[in-house]
């Protein structure tokens, strides 16, 4: 929203030509609904032209004939026929409108759905580094406004194609009436096209500044509301109001520019057909005198021109909405067309049970700061069944190491062997069966407790309950109204930080894997309960465990400590051995400080 | 999160929304009479053509074969003048509307924005930020979209329709009545469709919420999804949500497609009736060829306003929905009102007293705080200890009057907090929040935000007091260093240092500090502790403590538990008493 750099290298200039090519590409997968809607538009165009012809016929054959002669049975038949024809054509036009609208809407909805499906695939299948390189607000904007704005031009599209039919049918109809009258159309139609295209060109710049203005307003509101607490405590409401007003007034003035240009278009597009009718009346008078036209013909042509007002507006609307459509596509395209990663490995581990871990020369830097290495040639090795505590100051790379070991961190250089096999060579199912990671920030889905522990519904009830018991959360779950079926999140119960962590722990423990990684996953849990959980954990599984620890009590449980600083292992050994180092001593004592609630 | 209060409770009808909306931004209808008059001119333009045709037929002799070219030229000349004149009027009408509409949109946006900052924090927690942003952006925009095209139609087209009927009545009152009578059945049908459409749009909006919710989960839970191989399961959820959104869209589409048809078919019936009655009763109605032709033409013309209204009905619908949401936000009461001429407190440390303070969020019976009573002597260093959700942060927020207690009273130096003037309260009480939120400006500007009229000398003094001058000098541009969006160019600890300096220039008598939970490296931690010591000198300091060492160093410890003040006393007293605090402390010492 705030940043608008979505226009990548191959971004296209938002012009009408590009827009038309884009909408063709968008509707191509849905030829049938789109064709039906265009057919509907053509039916409407035909109906419009025929109904004008019927009007002309009615004037000549019903009104004039009846008014000039005395009423007879034959003319009464004409009245009934005229009335029936008028209604029949009304129905025909309506059918056209229904087909056009319903199927144009369906095409647009299908394109929108397809866009979301494309985004979903990318969001789920792309590596984490890719996903995290894009601000979450932006990922959401793709799903929300971009996917929606993309289809803006699809609604008026079939009607606008119908305008071409309308012009064609009108031309034929005029030619049949009188070739001279075609001259009026020859002037009128091109003028209307020129007006529309001038409009779409003139409006482009103010329209772009409207879009920028909208983004600016969202940016100011975002910053200001996020910092509402500080705005209040500093009493800066007035300054914030002034800042927002500045953005509002800028948007207002660019919207006024667009509006005034639109007002000119509106006036011209309404006046042009009327001027056309006046020309027809004038020209028609000469032609009637020459005996080449009837009064009914004049009425028919006039009715035709009057019927052009709305379609021409829609045409202008299409030209206008092509611009935001192209802009939205420029934002979406780099995401949707990003190539998906190659198929993962297929290797499998020889047996279940605890696995060894071997890390050699692990290097990693976040893509936005490639020279700033988070992990610098990190080496470590852990024997099967060992409980290792990773200790180190904030920012030393502990969490990054955990993510790398769980295979979540792509783009890390170096070797990670799990049970002797490179982690990248394991098939996804094997990797999941071998390693599990519990994050410091537990993430729970807005679903039931059971499905939060189970995720894909493959675990037995016993396994779920057993895991919840080890994580010391079973008792709390059983005290909830719906027990394991209790809903979490917005529409469900609220959960404290410690409970969240315990549910996330249960999720990991239910999987019975060879390597359990706890990335400070018990930080919000009471020290006493934490001890209890770790005790249970130790006795219930023989899995290899790697625990990022901030508490002395946790450190005490470990067989061995790996001391990490600045992205590399600086020492490894028992707690007592490491205490001889001053920096380690200061660090763990500082941690001890942090154990208050 | 504590149960979030709903900002959107009323779902009143369109008419009432429009009434409320016009009260909120009367700019919209300022000089509406002139716009309506201009609209009348547009209506005249619309009926010009049929009249010109009628005159051409009847007086230009088109049907007799004895054509009077001169008469037709004169008629067309007059018609030309009227058409050009009314086009100009149409332009002026739309331009007026645009400027009125934009004035009211801007005013509505600003009012909504300002209201958000006046809301009690009880209505404004983190979970609501996104909703509040959409109130001043997309909801106002949906109203704006309607004003772009639809509003002109909704004001001018009914006048045009009226003009067409008046012109018909001019030729034949009975036929005009027949035409109007045919229109009447359209109204209940349109009302029926409109109701269905509202429901369909509701379903669609809910479905959009579902899509955003499930994508939001997939994005924020991306690590878990990948670490646990939950891609397929998540993909199914996203697919389901998109599918429901698609179905809801199709359903809304059905009604959208139906709207036009009603007008068109009834219009055709109307035309057929005019024709049958006009021809068969031509003598009784005193019609000429020209006047019946004009009537037929006018009947056809009456269709286009109806279809234009139908075209914009959808936008109108969404505009009303957006408008309603913004108005409901504006109607969310601002609980706390600052007294007109409030009391003031002198500079210097403040004594704080809480008497039976209770608090709960609007629309929730759950007491977040109940029966909290405590007296904090001026100049005391207080640590508030308690689990997440114990009410300790809420208590601190009440002290800054970010919300008012629902029961009991808070007094500063014996003066009720609610009777303090806003200026005095801001000068005396200062909260330093956990995240050290900074504005996208320079460090110097951020410090100066602490108090109005802060001079460069004040800033230097504050940096000296906190011993931060060296740190600032070490930055690339010193005080002119930009901090980035929300202070993101600085580390958490550095942000905290800047907010300390900001608090120092304010010189408050009561300083409330929400301790950072995110860990900072030991050096920064040391710097923060030293700076805080200096900042606290000569003030009452209340810290929301996340570490026991803070409590150990405090003069008074308040232990909150499930919304109650469970224990109070000095560290030593509480340890000796053997309660909750003693338990916490024991666990801590065991680990040491």
CSV table of N, CA, C and O in Angstrom, one decimal, chain A residues 181-252:
chain,number,residue,atom,x,y,z
A,181,UNK,N,-27.8,10.0,-45.3
A,181,UNK,CA,-27.9,10.1,-43.9
A,181,UNK,C,-26.6,9.4,-43.3
A,181,UNK,O,-26.1,9.8,-42.2
A,182,UNK,N,-26.0,8.5,-44.0
A,182,UNK,CA,-24.8,7.8,-43.6
A,182,UNK,C,-23.7,8.9,-43.3
A,182,UNK,O,-22.9,8.7,-42.4
A,183,UNK,N,-23.8,9.9,-44.1
A,183,UNK,CA,-22.8,11.0,-43.9
A,183,UNK,C,-22.7,11.5,-42.5
A,183,UNK,O,-21.7,11.8,-41.9
A,184,UNK,N,-23.9,11.7,-41.9
A,184,UNK,CA,-24.0,12.2,-40.5
A,184,UNK,C,-23.3,11.2,-39.6
A,184,UNK,O,-22.5,11.7,-38.7
A,185,UNK,N,-23.6,9.9,-39.8
A,185,UNK,CA,-22.9,8.9,-39.0
A,185,UNK,C,-21.4,9.0,-39.2
A,185,UNK,O,-20.6,8.8,-38.2
A,186,UNK,N,-21.0,9.2,-40.5
A,186,UNK,CA,-19.6,9.2,-40.8
A,186,UNK,C,-18.9,10.3,-40.0
A,186,UNK,O,-17.7,10.2,-39.7
A,187,UNK,N,-19.6,11.4,-39.8
A,187,UNK,CA,-19.0,12.5,-39.0
A,187,UNK,C,-19.1,12.2,-37.5
A,187,UNK,O,-18.2,12.2,-36.7
A,188,UNK,N,-20.3,11.7,-37.1
A,188,UNK,CA,-20.6,11.5,-35.6
A,188,UNK,C,-19.8,10.5,-35.0
A,188,UNK,O,-19.2,10.7,-33.9
A,189,UNK,N,-19.7,9.3,-35.6
A,189,UNK,CA,-19.0,8.2,-34.9
A,189,UNK,C,-17.5,8.5,-34.7
A,189,UNK,O,-17.0,8.3,-33.6
A,190,UNK,N,-16.8,8.9,-35.7
A,190,UNK,CA,-15.4,9.2,-35.5
A,190,UNK,C,-15.2,10.3,-34.4
A,190,UNK,O,-14.3,10.2,-33.6
A,191,UNK,N,-16.1,11.3,-34.5
A,191,UNK,CA,-15.9,12.4,-33.5
A,191,UNK,C,-16.0,11.8,-32.0
A,191,UNK,O,-15.3,12.1,-31.1
A,192,UNK,N,-17.0,10.9,-31.9
A,192,UNK,CA,-17.2,10.3,-30.5
A,192,UNK,C,-16.0,9.5,-30.1
A,192,UNK,O,-15.6,9.5,-29.0
A,193,UNK,N,-15.4,8.7,-31.1
A,193,UNK,CA,-14.2,7.9,-30.8
A,193,UNK,C,-13.1,8.8,-30.4
A,193,UNK,O,-12.4,8.6,-29.4
A,194,UNK,N,-12.9,9.9,-31.1
A,194,UNK,CA,-11.8,10.8,-30.8
A,194,UNK,C,-12.0,11.5,-29.4
A,194,UNK,O,-11.1,11.5,-28.6
A,195,UNK,N,-13.3,11.9,-29.2
A,195,UNK,CA,-13.6,12.4,-27.8
A,195,UNK,C,-13.2,11.5,-26.7
A,195,UNK,O,-12.5,11.8,-25.8
A,196,UNK,N,-13.6,10.2,-26.9
A,196,UNK,CA,-13.3,9.2,-25.9
A,196,UNK,C,-11.8,9.0,-25.7
A,196,UNK,O,-11.3,8.9,-24.6
A,197,UNK,N,-11.1,9.0,-26.9
A,197,UNK,CA,-9.7,8.7,-26.7
A,197,UNK,C,-8.9,9.9,-26.2
A,197,UNK,O,-8.0,9.8,-25.4
A,198,UNK,N,-9.4,11.1,-26.5
A,198,UNK,CA,-8.8,12.3,-25.9
A,198,UNK,C,-9.0,12.3,-24.4
A,198,UNK,O,-8.1,12.5,-23.6
A,199,UNK,N,-10.2,11.9,-24.1
A,199,UNK,CA,-10.5,11.8,-22.6
A,199,UNK,C,-9.6,10.9,-21.9
A,199,UNK,O,-9.0,11.2,-20.9
A,200,UNK,N,-9.5,9.7,-22.5
A,200,UNK,CA,-8.7,8.7,-21.7
A,200,UNK,C,-7.2,9.1,-21.7
A,200,UNK,O,-6.5,8.8,-20.7
A,201,UNK,N,-6.8,9.9,-22.6
A,201,UNK,CA,-5.4,10.4,-22.6
A,201,UNK,C,-5.2,11.5,-21.5
A,201,UNK,O,-4.3,11.6,-20.7
A,202,UNK,N,-6.2,12.5,-21.6
A,202,UNK,CA,-6.1,13.6,-20.7
A,202,UNK,C,-6.3,13.2,-19.2
A,202,UNK,O,-5.7,13.7,-18.3
A,203,UNK,N,-7.1,12.2,-19.0
A,203,UNK,CA,-7.5,11.8,-17.6
A,203,UNK,C,-6.4,11.0,-17.0
A,203,UNK,O,-6.3,10.8,-15.7
A,204,UNK,N,-5.5,10.5,-17.8
A,204,UNK,CA,-4.5,9.5,-17.3
A,204,UNK,C,-3.6,10.1,-16.1
A,204,UNK,O,-3.5,9.5,-15.1
A,205,UNK,N,-3.1,11.3,-16.3
A,205,UNK,CA,-2.2,11.9,-15.3
A,205,UNK,C,-3.0,12.2,-14.0
A,205,UNK,O,-2.5,11.8,-13.0
A,206,UNK,N,-4.1,12.9,-14.1
A,206,UNK,CA,-4.8,13.2,-12.8
A,206,UNK,C,-5.2,11.9,-12.1
A,206,UNK,O,-5.2,11.7,-10.9
A,207,UNK,N,-5.6,10.9,-13.0
A,207,UNK,CA,-6.0,9.6,-12.4
A,207,UNK,C,-4.9,8.9,-11.7
A,207,UNK,O,-5.1,8.3,-10.6
A,208,UNK,N,-3.7,9.0,-12.3
A,208,UNK,CA,-2.5,8.5,-11.6
A,208,UNK,C,-2.3,9.2,-10.3
A,208,UNK,O,-1.9,8.6,-9.3
A,209,UNK,N,-2.5,10.5,-10.2
A,209,UNK,CA,-2.2,11.2,-9.0
A,209,UNK,C,-3.3,10.9,-8.0
A,209,UNK,O,-3.1,10.9,-6.8
A,210,UNK,N,-4.5,10.6,-8.5
A,210,UNK,CA,-5.6,10.1,-7.5
A,210,UNK,C,-5.1,8.8,-6.9
A,210,UNK,O,-5.2,8.6,-5.6
A,211,UNK,N,-4.6,7.9,-7.7
A,211,UNK,CA,-4.1,6.6,-7.1
A,211,UNK,C,-3.0,6.8,-6.1
A,211,UNK,O,-3.0,6.1,-5.1
A,212,UNK,N,-2.1,7.7,-6.4
A,212,UNK,CA,-1.0,8.0,-5.5
A,212,UNK,C,-1.6,8.6,-4.2
A,212,UNK,O,-1.2,8.3,-3.1
A,213,UNK,N,-2.6,9.5,-4.4
A,213,UNK,CA,-3.2,10.2,-3.3
A,213,UNK,C,-3.8,9.2,-2.3
A,213,UNK,O,-3.7,9.3,-1.1
A,214,UNK,N,-4.5,8.2,-2.9
A,214,UNK,CA,-5.2,7.2,-2.1
A,214,UNK,C,-4.1,6.4,-1.3
A,214,UNK,O,-4.3,6.2,-0.1
A,215,UNK,N,-3.0,6.1,-2.0
A,215,UNK,CA,-2.0,5.3,-1.3
A,215,UNK,C,-1.3,6.2,-0.1
A,215,UNK,O,-1.1,5.7,1.0
A,216,UNK,N,-1.1,7.5,-0.4
A,216,UNK,CA,-0.6,8.3,0.6
A,216,UNK,C,-1.5,8.4,1.9
A,216,UNK,O,-1.0,8.4,3.0
A,217,UNK,N,-2.8,8.5,1.6
A,217,UNK,CA,-3.7,8.6,2.7
A,217,UNK,C,-3.6,7.3,3.6
A,217,UNK,O,-3.6,7.4,4.8
A,218,UNK,N,-3.6,6.2,2.9
A,218,UNK,CA,-3.5,4.9,3.6
A,218,UNK,C,-2.2,4.9,4.4
A,218,UNK,O,-2.2,4.4,5.6
A,219,UNK,N,-1.1,5.4,3.8
A,219,UNK,CA,0.2,5.4,4.5
A,219,UNK,C,0.1,6.3,5.8
A,219,UNK,O,0.5,5.8,6.9
A,220,UNK,N,-0.4,7.5,5.7
A,220,UNK,CA,-0.5,8.3,6.9
A,220,UNK,C,-1.4,7.7,7.9
A,220,UNK,O,-1.0,7.7,9.1
A,221,UNK,N,-2.5,7.2,7.5
A,221,UNK,CA,-3.5,6.6,8.5
A,221,UNK,C,-2.8,5.4,9.2
A,221,UNK,O,-2.9,5.2,10.4
A,222,UNK,N,-2.1,4.6,8.4
A,222,UNK,CA,-1.4,3.4,9.0
A,222,UNK,C,-0.5,3.8,10.0
A,222,UNK,O,-0.5,3.3,11.2
A,223,UNK,N,0.5,4.7,9.7
A,223,UNK,CA,1.5,5.1,10.7
A,223,UNK,C,0.8,5.8,11.9
A,223,UNK,O,1.1,5.4,13.1
A,224,UNK,N,-0.2,6.6,11.7
A,224,UNK,CA,-0.8,7.4,12.7
A,224,UNK,C,-1.6,6.5,13.7
A,224,UNK,O,-1.5,6.6,14.9
A,225,UNK,N,-2.3,5.5,13.1
A,225,UNK,CA,-3.2,4.7,14.0
A,225,UNK,C,-2.3,3.6,14.7
A,225,UNK,O,-2.6,3.3,15.8
A,226,UNK,N,-1.3,3.2,14.0
A,226,UNK,CA,-0.4,2.2,14.7
A,226,UNK,C,0.3,2.9,15.9
A,226,UNK,O,0.5,2.3,17.0
A,227,UNK,N,0.6,4.2,15.8
A,227,UNK,CA,1.2,4.9,16.9
A,227,UNK,C,0.2,5.7,17.7
A,227,UNK,O,0.6,6.6,18.4
A,228,UNK,N,-1.1,5.2,17.7
A,228,UNK,CA,-2.1,6.0,18.4
A,228,UNK,C,-1.8,6.2,19.9
A,228,UNK,O,-2.0,7.3,20.4
A,229,UNK,N,-1.2,5.3,20.5
A,229,UNK,CA,-0.9,5.4,21.9
A,229,UNK,C,0.1,6.6,22.1
A,229,UNK,O,-0.1,7.4,23.0
A,230,UNK,N,1.1,6.6,21.3
A,230,UNK,CA,2.1,7.7,21.5
A,230,UNK,C,1.5,9.0,21.0
A,230,UNK,O,1.8,10.1,21.6
A,231,UNK,N,0.7,9.0,20.0
A,231,UNK,CA,0.0,10.2,19.5
A,231,UNK,C,-0.8,10.8,20.7
A,231,UNK,O,-0.7,12.0,21.0
A,232,UNK,N,-1.5,10.0,21.4
A,232,UNK,CA,-2.3,10.4,22.5
A,232,UNK,C,-1.4,10.9,23.7
A,232,UNK,O,-1.6,12.0,24.2
A,233,UNK,N,-0.4,10.1,24.0
A,233,UNK,CA,0.4,10.5,25.2
A,233,UNK,C,1.2,11.8,24.9
A,233,UNK,O,1.4,12.6,25.8
A,234,UNK,N,1.6,12.0,23.6
A,234,UNK,CA,2.3,13.2,23.3
A,234,UNK,C,1.3,14.4,23.0
A,234,UNK,O,1.7,15.5,22.8
A,235,UNK,N,0.0,14.1,22.9
A,235,UNK,CA,-0.9,15.1,22.6
A,235,UNK,C,-0.7,15.7,21.2
A,235,UNK,O,-0.9,16.8,20.9
A,236,UNK,N,-0.3,14.8,20.3
A,236,UNK,CA,-0.1,15.2,18.9
A,236,UNK,C,-1.2,15.1,17.9
A,236,UNK,O,-1.1,15.1,16.7
A,237,UNK,N,-2.4,15.0,18.5
A,237,UNK,CA,-3.6,14.7,17.6
A,237,UNK,C,-3.7,15.8,16.6
A,237,UNK,O,-4.0,15.6,15.4
A,238,UNK,N,-3.5,17.1,17.0
A,238,UNK,CA,-3.7,18.2,16.0
A,238,UNK,C,-2.6,18.2,14.9
A,238,UNK,O,-3.0,18.4,13.8
A,239,UNK,N,-1.4,17.8,15.3
A,239,UNK,CA,-0.3,17.8,14.3
A,239,UNK,C,-0.6,16.6,13.3
A,239,UNK,O,-0.5,16.8,12.1
A,240,UNK,N,-1.1,15.5,13.8
A,240,UNK,CA,-1.5,14.4,13.0
A,240,UNK,C,-2.7,14.7,12.1
A,240,UNK,O,-2.7,14.4,10.9
A,241,UNK,N,-3.6,15.5,12.7
A,241,UNK,CA,-4.8,15.9,11.9
A,241,UNK,C,-4.3,16.8,10.7
A,241,UNK,O,-4.8,16.6,9.6
A,242,UNK,N,-3.4,17.6,11.0
A,242,UNK,CA,-2.9,18.6,10.0
A,242,UNK,C,-2.2,17.8,8.9
A,242,UNK,O,-2.4,18.0,7.7
A,243,UNK,N,-1.4,16.7,9.3
A,243,UNK,CA,-0.7,15.9,8.3
A,243,UNK,C,-1.7,15.2,7.4
A,243,UNK,O,-1.5,15.1,6.2
A,244,UNK,N,-2.7,14.6,8.1
A,244,UNK,CA,-3.7,13.9,7.3
A,244,UNK,C,-4.5,14.8,6.4
A,244,UNK,O,-4.8,14.5,5.2
A,245,UNK,N,-4.8,16.0,6.9
A,245,UNK,CA,-5.6,16.9,6.1
A,245,UNK,C,-4.8,17.3,4.8
A,245,UNK,O,-5.4,17.4,3.8
A,246,UNK,N,-3.5,17.4,5.0
A,246,UNK,CA,-2.7,17.8,3.8
A,246,UNK,C,-2.8,16.7,2.7
A,246,UNK,O,-3.1,17.0,1.6
A,247,UNK,N,-2.8,15.4,3.2
A,247,UNK,CA,-2.9,14.3,2.2
A,247,UNK,C,-4.3,14.3,1.6
A,247,UNK,O,-4.5,14.1,0.4
A,248,UNK,N,-5.3,14.6,2.5
A,248,UNK,CA,-6.7,14.6,2.0
A,248,UNK,C,-6.9,15.7,1.0
A,248,UNK,O,-7.6,15.5,0.0
A,249,UNK,N,-6.4,16.9,1.2
A,249,UNK,CA,-6.6,18.0,0.3
A,249,UNK,C,-5.9,17.7,-1.0
A,249,UNK,O,-6.4,18.1,-2.1
A,250,UNK,N,-4.8,17.1,-1.0
A,250,UNK,CA,-4.1,16.8,-2.2
A,250,UNK,C,-4.9,15.8,-3.1
A,250,UNK,O,-5.1,16.0,-4.3
A,251,UNK,N,-5.5,14.8,-2.4
A,251,UNK,CA,-6.3,13.8,-3.1
A,251,UNK,C,-7.6,14.5,-3.6
A,251,UNK,O,-8.0,14.3,-4.8
A,252,UNK,N,-8.1,15.4,-2.8
A,252,UNK,CA,-9.3,16.1,-3.2
A,252,UNK,C,-9.1,16.9,-4.5
A,252,UNK,O,-9.9,16.9,-5.4
